[in-house]
GROMACS .gro file of C-alpha atoms in nm:
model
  317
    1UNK     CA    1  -2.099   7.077   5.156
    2UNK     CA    2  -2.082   7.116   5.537
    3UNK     CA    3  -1.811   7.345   5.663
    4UNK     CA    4  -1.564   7.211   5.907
    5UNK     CA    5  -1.433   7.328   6.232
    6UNK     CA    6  -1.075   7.385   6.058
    7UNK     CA    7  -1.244   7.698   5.846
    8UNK     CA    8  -1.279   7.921   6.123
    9UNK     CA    9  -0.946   7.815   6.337
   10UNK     CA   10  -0.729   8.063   6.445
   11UNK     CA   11  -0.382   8.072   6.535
   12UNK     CA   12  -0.290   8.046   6.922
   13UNK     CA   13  -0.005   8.110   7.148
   14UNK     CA   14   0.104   7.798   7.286
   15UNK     CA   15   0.322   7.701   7.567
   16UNK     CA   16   0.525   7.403   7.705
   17UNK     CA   17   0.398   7.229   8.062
   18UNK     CA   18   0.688   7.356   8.249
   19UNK     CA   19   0.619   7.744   8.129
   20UNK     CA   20   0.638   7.940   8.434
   21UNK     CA   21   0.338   8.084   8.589
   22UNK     CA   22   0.409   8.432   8.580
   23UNK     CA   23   0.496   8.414   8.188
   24UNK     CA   24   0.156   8.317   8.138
   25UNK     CA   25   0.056   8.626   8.362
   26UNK     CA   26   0.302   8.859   8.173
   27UNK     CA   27   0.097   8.736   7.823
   28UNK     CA   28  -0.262   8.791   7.967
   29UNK     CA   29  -0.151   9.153   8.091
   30UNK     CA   30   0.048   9.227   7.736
   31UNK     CA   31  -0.255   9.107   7.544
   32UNK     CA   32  -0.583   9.216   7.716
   33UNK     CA   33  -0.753   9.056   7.438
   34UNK     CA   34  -0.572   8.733   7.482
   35UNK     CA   35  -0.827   8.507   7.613
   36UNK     CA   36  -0.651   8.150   7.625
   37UNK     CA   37  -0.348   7.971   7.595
   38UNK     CA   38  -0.296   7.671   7.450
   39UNK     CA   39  -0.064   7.432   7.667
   40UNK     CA   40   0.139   7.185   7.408
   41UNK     CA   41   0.414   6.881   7.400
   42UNK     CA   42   0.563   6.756   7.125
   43UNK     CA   43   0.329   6.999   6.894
   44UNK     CA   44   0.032   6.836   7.070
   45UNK     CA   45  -0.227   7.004   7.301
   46UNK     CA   46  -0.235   6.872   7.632
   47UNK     CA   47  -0.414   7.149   7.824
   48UNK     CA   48  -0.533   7.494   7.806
   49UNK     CA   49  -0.528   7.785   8.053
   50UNK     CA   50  -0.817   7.992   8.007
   51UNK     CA   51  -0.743   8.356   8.120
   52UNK     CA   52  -1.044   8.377   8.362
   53UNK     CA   53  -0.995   8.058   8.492
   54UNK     CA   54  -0.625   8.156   8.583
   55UNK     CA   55  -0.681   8.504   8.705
   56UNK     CA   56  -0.945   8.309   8.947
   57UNK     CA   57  -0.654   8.060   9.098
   58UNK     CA   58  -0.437   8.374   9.094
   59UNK     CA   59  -0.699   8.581   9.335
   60UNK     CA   60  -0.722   8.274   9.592
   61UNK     CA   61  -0.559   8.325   9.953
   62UNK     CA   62  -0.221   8.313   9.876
   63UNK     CA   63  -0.270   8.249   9.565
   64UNK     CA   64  -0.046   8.481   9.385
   65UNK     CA   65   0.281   8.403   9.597
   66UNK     CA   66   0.192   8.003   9.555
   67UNK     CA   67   0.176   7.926   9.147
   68UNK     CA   68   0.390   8.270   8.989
   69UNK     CA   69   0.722   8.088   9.059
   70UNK     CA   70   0.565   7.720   8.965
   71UNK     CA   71   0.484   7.570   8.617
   72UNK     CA   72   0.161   7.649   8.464
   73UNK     CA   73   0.062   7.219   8.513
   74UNK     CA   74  -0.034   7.335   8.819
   75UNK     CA   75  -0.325   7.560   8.685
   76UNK     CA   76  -0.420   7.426   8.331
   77UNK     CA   77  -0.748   7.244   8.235
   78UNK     CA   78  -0.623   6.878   8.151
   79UNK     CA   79  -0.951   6.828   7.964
   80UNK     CA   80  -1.011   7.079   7.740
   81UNK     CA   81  -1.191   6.991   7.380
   82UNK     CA   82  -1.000   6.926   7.144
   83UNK     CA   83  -1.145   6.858   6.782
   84UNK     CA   84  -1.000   6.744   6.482
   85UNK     CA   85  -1.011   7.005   6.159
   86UNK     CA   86  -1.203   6.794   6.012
   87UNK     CA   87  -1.511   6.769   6.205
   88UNK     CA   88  -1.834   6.969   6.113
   89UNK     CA   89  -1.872   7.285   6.265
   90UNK     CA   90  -2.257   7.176   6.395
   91UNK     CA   91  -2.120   6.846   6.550
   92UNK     CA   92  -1.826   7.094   6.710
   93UNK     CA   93  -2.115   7.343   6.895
   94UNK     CA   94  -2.308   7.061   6.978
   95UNK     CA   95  -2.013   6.936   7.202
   96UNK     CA   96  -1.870   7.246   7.312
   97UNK     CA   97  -2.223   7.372   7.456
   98UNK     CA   98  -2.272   7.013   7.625
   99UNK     CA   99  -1.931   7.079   7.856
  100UNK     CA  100  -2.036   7.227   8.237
  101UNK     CA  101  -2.086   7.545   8.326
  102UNK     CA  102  -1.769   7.616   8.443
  103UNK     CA  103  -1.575   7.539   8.114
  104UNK     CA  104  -1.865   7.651   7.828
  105UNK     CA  105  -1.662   7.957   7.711
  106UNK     CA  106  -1.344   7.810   7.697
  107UNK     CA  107  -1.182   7.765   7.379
  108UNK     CA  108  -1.241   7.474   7.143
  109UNK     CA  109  -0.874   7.341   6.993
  110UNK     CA  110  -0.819   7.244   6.713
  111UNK     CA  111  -0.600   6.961   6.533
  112UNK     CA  112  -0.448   6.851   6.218
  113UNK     CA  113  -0.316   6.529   6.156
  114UNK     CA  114  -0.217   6.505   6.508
  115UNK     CA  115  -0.028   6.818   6.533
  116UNK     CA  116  -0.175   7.180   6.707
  117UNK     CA  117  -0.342   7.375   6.412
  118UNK     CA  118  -0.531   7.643   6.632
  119UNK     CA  119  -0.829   7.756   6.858
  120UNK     CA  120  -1.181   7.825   6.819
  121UNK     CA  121  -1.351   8.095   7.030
  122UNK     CA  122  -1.713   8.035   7.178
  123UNK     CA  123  -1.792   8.366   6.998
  124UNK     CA  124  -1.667   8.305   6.669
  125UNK     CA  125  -1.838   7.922   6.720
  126UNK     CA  126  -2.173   8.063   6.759
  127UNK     CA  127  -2.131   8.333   6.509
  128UNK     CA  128  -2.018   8.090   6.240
  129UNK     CA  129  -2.308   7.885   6.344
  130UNK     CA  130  -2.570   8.176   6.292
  131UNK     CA  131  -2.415   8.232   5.956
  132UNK     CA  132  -2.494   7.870   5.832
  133UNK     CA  133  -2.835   7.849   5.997
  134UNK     CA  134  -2.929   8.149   5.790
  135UNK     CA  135  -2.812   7.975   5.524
  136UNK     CA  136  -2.955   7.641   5.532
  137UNK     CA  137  -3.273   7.859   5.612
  138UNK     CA  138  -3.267   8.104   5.310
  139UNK     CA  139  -3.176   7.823   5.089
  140UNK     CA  140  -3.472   7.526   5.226
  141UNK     CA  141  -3.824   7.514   5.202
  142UNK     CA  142  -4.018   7.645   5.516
  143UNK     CA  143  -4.239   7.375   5.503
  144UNK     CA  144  -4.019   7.085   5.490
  145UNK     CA  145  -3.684   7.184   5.571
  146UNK     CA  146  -3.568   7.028   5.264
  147UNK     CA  147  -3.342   7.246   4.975
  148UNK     CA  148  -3.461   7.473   4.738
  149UNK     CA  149  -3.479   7.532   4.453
  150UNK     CA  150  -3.094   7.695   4.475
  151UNK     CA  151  -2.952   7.411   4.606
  152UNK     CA  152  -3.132   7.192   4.355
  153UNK     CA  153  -2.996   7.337   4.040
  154UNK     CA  154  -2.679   7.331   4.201
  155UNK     CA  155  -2.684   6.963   4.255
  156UNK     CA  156  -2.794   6.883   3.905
  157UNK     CA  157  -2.513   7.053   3.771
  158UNK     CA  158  -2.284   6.882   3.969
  159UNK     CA  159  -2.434   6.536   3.882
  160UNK     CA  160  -2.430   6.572   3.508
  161UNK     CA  161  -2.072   6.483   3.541
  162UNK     CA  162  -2.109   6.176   3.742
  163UNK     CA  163  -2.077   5.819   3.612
  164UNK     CA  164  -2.382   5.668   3.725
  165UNK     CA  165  -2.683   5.887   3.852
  166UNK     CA  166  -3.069   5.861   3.841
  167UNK     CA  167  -3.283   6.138   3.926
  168UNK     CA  168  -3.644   6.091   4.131
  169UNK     CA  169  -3.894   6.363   4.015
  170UNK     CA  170  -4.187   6.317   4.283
  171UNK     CA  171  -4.519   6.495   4.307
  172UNK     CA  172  -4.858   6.423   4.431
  173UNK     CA  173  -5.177   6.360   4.184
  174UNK     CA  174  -5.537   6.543   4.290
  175UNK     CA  175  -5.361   6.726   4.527
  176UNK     CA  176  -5.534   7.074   4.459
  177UNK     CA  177  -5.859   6.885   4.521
  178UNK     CA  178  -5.729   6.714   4.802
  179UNK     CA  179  -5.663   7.041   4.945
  180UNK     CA  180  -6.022   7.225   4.835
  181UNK     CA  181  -6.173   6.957   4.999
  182UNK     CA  182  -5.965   6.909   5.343
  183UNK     CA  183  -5.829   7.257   5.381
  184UNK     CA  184  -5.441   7.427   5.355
  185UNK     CA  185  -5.364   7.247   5.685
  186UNK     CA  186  -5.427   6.917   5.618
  187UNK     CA  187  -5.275   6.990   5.279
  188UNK     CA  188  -4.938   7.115   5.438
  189UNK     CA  189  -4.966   6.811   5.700
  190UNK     CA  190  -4.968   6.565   5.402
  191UNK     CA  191  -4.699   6.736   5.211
  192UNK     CA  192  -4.459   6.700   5.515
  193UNK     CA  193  -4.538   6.321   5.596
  194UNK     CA  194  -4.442   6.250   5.211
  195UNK     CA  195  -4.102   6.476   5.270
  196UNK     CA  196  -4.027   6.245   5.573
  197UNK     CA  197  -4.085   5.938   5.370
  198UNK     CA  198  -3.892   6.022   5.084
  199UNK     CA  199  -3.625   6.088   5.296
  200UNK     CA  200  -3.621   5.795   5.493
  201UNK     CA  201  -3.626   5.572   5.174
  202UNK     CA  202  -3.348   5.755   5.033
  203UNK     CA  203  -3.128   5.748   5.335
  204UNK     CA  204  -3.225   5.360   5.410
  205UNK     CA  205  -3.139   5.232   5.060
  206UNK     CA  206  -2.911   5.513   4.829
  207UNK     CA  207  -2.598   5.523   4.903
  208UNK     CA  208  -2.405   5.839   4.956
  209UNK     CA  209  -2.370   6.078   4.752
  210UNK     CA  210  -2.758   6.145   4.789
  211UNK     CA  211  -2.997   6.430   4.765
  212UNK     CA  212  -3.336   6.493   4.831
  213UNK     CA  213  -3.433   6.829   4.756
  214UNK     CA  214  -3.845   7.072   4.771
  215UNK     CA  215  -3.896   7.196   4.454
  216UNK     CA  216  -4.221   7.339   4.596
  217UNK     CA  217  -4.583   7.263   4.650
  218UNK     CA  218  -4.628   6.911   4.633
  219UNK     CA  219  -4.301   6.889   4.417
  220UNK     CA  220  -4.031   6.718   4.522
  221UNK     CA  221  -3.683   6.606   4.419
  222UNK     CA  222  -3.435   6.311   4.484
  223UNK     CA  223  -3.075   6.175   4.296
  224UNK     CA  224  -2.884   5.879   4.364
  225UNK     CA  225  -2.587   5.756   4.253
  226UNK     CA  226  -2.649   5.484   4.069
  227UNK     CA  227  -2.940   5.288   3.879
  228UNK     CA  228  -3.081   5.109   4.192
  229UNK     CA  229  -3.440   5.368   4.203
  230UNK     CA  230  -3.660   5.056   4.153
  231UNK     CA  231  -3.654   4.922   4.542
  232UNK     CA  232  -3.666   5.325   4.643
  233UNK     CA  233  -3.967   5.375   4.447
  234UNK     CA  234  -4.192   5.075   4.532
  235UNK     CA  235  -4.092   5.208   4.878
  236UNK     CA  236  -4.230   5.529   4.864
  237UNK     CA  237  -4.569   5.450   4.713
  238UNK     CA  238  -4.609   5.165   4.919
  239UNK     CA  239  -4.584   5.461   5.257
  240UNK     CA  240  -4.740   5.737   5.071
  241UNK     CA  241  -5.029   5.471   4.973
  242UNK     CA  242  -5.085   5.372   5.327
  243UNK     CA  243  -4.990   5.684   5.471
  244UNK     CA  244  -5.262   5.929   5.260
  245UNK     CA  245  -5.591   5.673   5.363
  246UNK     CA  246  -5.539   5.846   5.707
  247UNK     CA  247  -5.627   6.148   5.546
  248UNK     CA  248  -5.939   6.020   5.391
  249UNK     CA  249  -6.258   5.920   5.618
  250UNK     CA  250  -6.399   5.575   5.560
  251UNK     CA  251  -6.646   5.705   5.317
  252UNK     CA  252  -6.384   5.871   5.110
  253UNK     CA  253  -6.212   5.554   5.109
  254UNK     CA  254  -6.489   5.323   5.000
  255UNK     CA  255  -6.582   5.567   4.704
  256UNK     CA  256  -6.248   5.653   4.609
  257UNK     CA  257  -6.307   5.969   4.501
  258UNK     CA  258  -6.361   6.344   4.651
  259UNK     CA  259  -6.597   6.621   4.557
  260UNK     CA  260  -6.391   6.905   4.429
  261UNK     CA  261  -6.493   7.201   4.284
  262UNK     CA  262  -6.310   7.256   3.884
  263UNK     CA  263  -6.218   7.588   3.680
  264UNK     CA  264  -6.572   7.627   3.574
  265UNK     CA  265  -6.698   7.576   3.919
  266UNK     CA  266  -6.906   7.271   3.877
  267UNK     CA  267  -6.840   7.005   4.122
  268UNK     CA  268  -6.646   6.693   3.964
  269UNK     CA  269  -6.544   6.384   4.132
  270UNK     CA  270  -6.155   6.357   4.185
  271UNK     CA  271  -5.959   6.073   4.270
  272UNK     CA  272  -5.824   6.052   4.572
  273UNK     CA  273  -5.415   6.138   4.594
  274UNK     CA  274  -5.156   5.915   4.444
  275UNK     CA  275  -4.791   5.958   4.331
  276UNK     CA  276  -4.616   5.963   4.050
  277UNK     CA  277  -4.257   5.928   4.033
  278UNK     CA  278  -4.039   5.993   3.702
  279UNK     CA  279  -3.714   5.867   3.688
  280UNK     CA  280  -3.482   6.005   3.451
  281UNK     CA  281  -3.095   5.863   3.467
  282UNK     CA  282  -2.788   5.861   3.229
  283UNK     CA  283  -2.804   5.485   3.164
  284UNK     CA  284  -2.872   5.495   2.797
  285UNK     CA  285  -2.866   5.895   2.751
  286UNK     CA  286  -2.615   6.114   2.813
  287UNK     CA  287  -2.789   6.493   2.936
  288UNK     CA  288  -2.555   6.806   2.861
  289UNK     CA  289  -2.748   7.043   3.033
  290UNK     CA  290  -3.014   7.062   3.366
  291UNK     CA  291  -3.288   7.174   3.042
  292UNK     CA  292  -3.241   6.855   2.913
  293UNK     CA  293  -3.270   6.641   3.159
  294UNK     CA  294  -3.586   6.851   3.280
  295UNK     CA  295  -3.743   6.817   2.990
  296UNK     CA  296  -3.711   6.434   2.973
  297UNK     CA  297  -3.845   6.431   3.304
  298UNK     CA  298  -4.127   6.621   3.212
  299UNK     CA  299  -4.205   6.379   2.968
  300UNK     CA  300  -4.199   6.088   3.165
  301UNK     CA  301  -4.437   6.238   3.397
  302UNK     CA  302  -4.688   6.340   3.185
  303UNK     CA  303  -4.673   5.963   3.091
  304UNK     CA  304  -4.742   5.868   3.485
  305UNK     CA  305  -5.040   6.122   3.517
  306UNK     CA  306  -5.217   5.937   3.262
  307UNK     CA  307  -5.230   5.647   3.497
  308UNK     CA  308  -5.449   5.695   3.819
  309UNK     CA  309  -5.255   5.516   4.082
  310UNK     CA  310  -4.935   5.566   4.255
  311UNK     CA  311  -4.676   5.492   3.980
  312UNK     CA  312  -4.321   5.527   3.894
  313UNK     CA  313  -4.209   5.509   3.563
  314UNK     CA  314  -3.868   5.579   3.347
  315UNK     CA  315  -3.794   5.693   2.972
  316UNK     CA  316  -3.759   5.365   2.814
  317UNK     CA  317  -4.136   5.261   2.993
   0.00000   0.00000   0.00000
């Protein structure tokens, strides 16, 4: 689940608009490691003085004698950004570093429902960001991007509760031959361009909640919530179909087949790469475990590799 800009808020002093200059200076110099103030009316932001930014007006000619009797309206940013708590923490960096130059460190505010809930430093931003890039990266494939294999078995867990729920188990026939016979590049080039189709089908016709994880290899992984995998699947075999010829050169093609090189080392001819797609969903069977399910999907594909074309099939086929 993507963490929100409200985890990592921190309480702020706050002021009114008609706060007095040098009660803002008093806080800064009684707090070194105050960096901000929040200006606020009616419990809702309005402004911020920055602590740079006011030490700066401060140091101007005349400066000092001209705003430390006056309200601190005179100084504050009337356009700071303000967030709701809500709002994903990567959406939140991507506006705060898109401010100018001027303004990039200041703090990003925070609110809830409406009302001041607290600050965000630039620091703690890009920490928190660091942290969940790490993340993401420890827990994806390097290939694709896509989740693991922790994030899978996470996400099975979690659907065996659902209502409705189908499960896509996706890999790629003849594709150690394919890969003998075209090389680990080509291989790892054709293993992406089926992760970005599987994901574009998935996101263009599942609705949400929707997964689509990298088991590994030419594995993949993809869960819907609902019984509507038929449109998804002709889909994806219709663009993996059209998408793997460009792999093949026009001999390849007309034969259908590639010379590949088996256990015993003889050369064999293997067809060229399909998919197969098991589906597996709690329409007529209730699964208790992630074993049980797996092994149902297991089954199913063994019944698709019998077949040599792209195919999807399901346990009552």
């Amino acid at each position: 689940m993507e963490q929100t800009i409200g985890y990592i808020a921190e309480k702020c002093e706050n002021i009114t608009p008609l706060t007095k200059c040098e009660e803002v200076y008093s806080s800064f110099k009684e707090n070194p490691s105050l960096e901000g103030i929040v200006v606020c009316s009616n419990n809702f932001p309005i402004g911020l003085v920055m602590k740079t930014h006011f030490y700066q007006a401060l140091s101007t000619k005349y400066g000092f004698n001209l705003f430390m009797n006056r309200t601190i309206e005179l100084v504050m940013n009337y356009d700071p950004l303000i967030v709701d708590y809500t709002e994903p923490i990567n959406n939140v960096s991507a506006l705060a570093m898109n401010r100018s130059l001027d303004h990039l460190y200041d703090y990003v505010i925070v609110t809830a429902l409406d009302r001041m809930y607290g600050i965000v430093s630039i620091k703690n931003l890009l920490m928190k960001l660091t942290e969940i890039q790490v993340n993401i990266a420890r827990n994806s494939n390097p290939l694709t991007g896509l989740p693991g294999n922790f994030v899978i078995e996470e996400t099975l867990q979690q659907i065996l509760s659902r209502e409705k729920y189908s499960v896509l188990y996706i890999d790629i026939d003849s594709f150690k031959a394919f890969n003998d016979s075209h090389g680990f590049r080509e291989g790892d080039e054709l293993i992406r361009e089926t992760a970005n189709i599987i994901v574009e089908a998935i996101q263009t016709y599942a609705n949400e909640p929707r997964f689509v994880g990298h088991i590994g290899g030419d594995d993949f992984i993809a869960v819907i919530s609902d019984y509507e995998y038929k449109k998804i699947c002709q889909l994806i075999i219709s663009r993996f179909d059209q998408m793997s010829r460009q792999f093949y050169c026009e001999e390849e093609l007309n034969k259908g087949y590639v010379q590949a090189t088996n256990r015993k080392g003889k050369l064999e001819k293997v067809s060229l790469v399909s998919l197969s797609i098991a589906v597996v969903s709690n329409m007529a069977v209730s699964f208790q475990t992630v074993e049980q399910l797996s092994k149902q999907a297991a089954m199913v594909k063994k019944k698709c590799k019998t077949i040599k074309k792209s195919i999807f099939l399901t346990s009552e086929d």
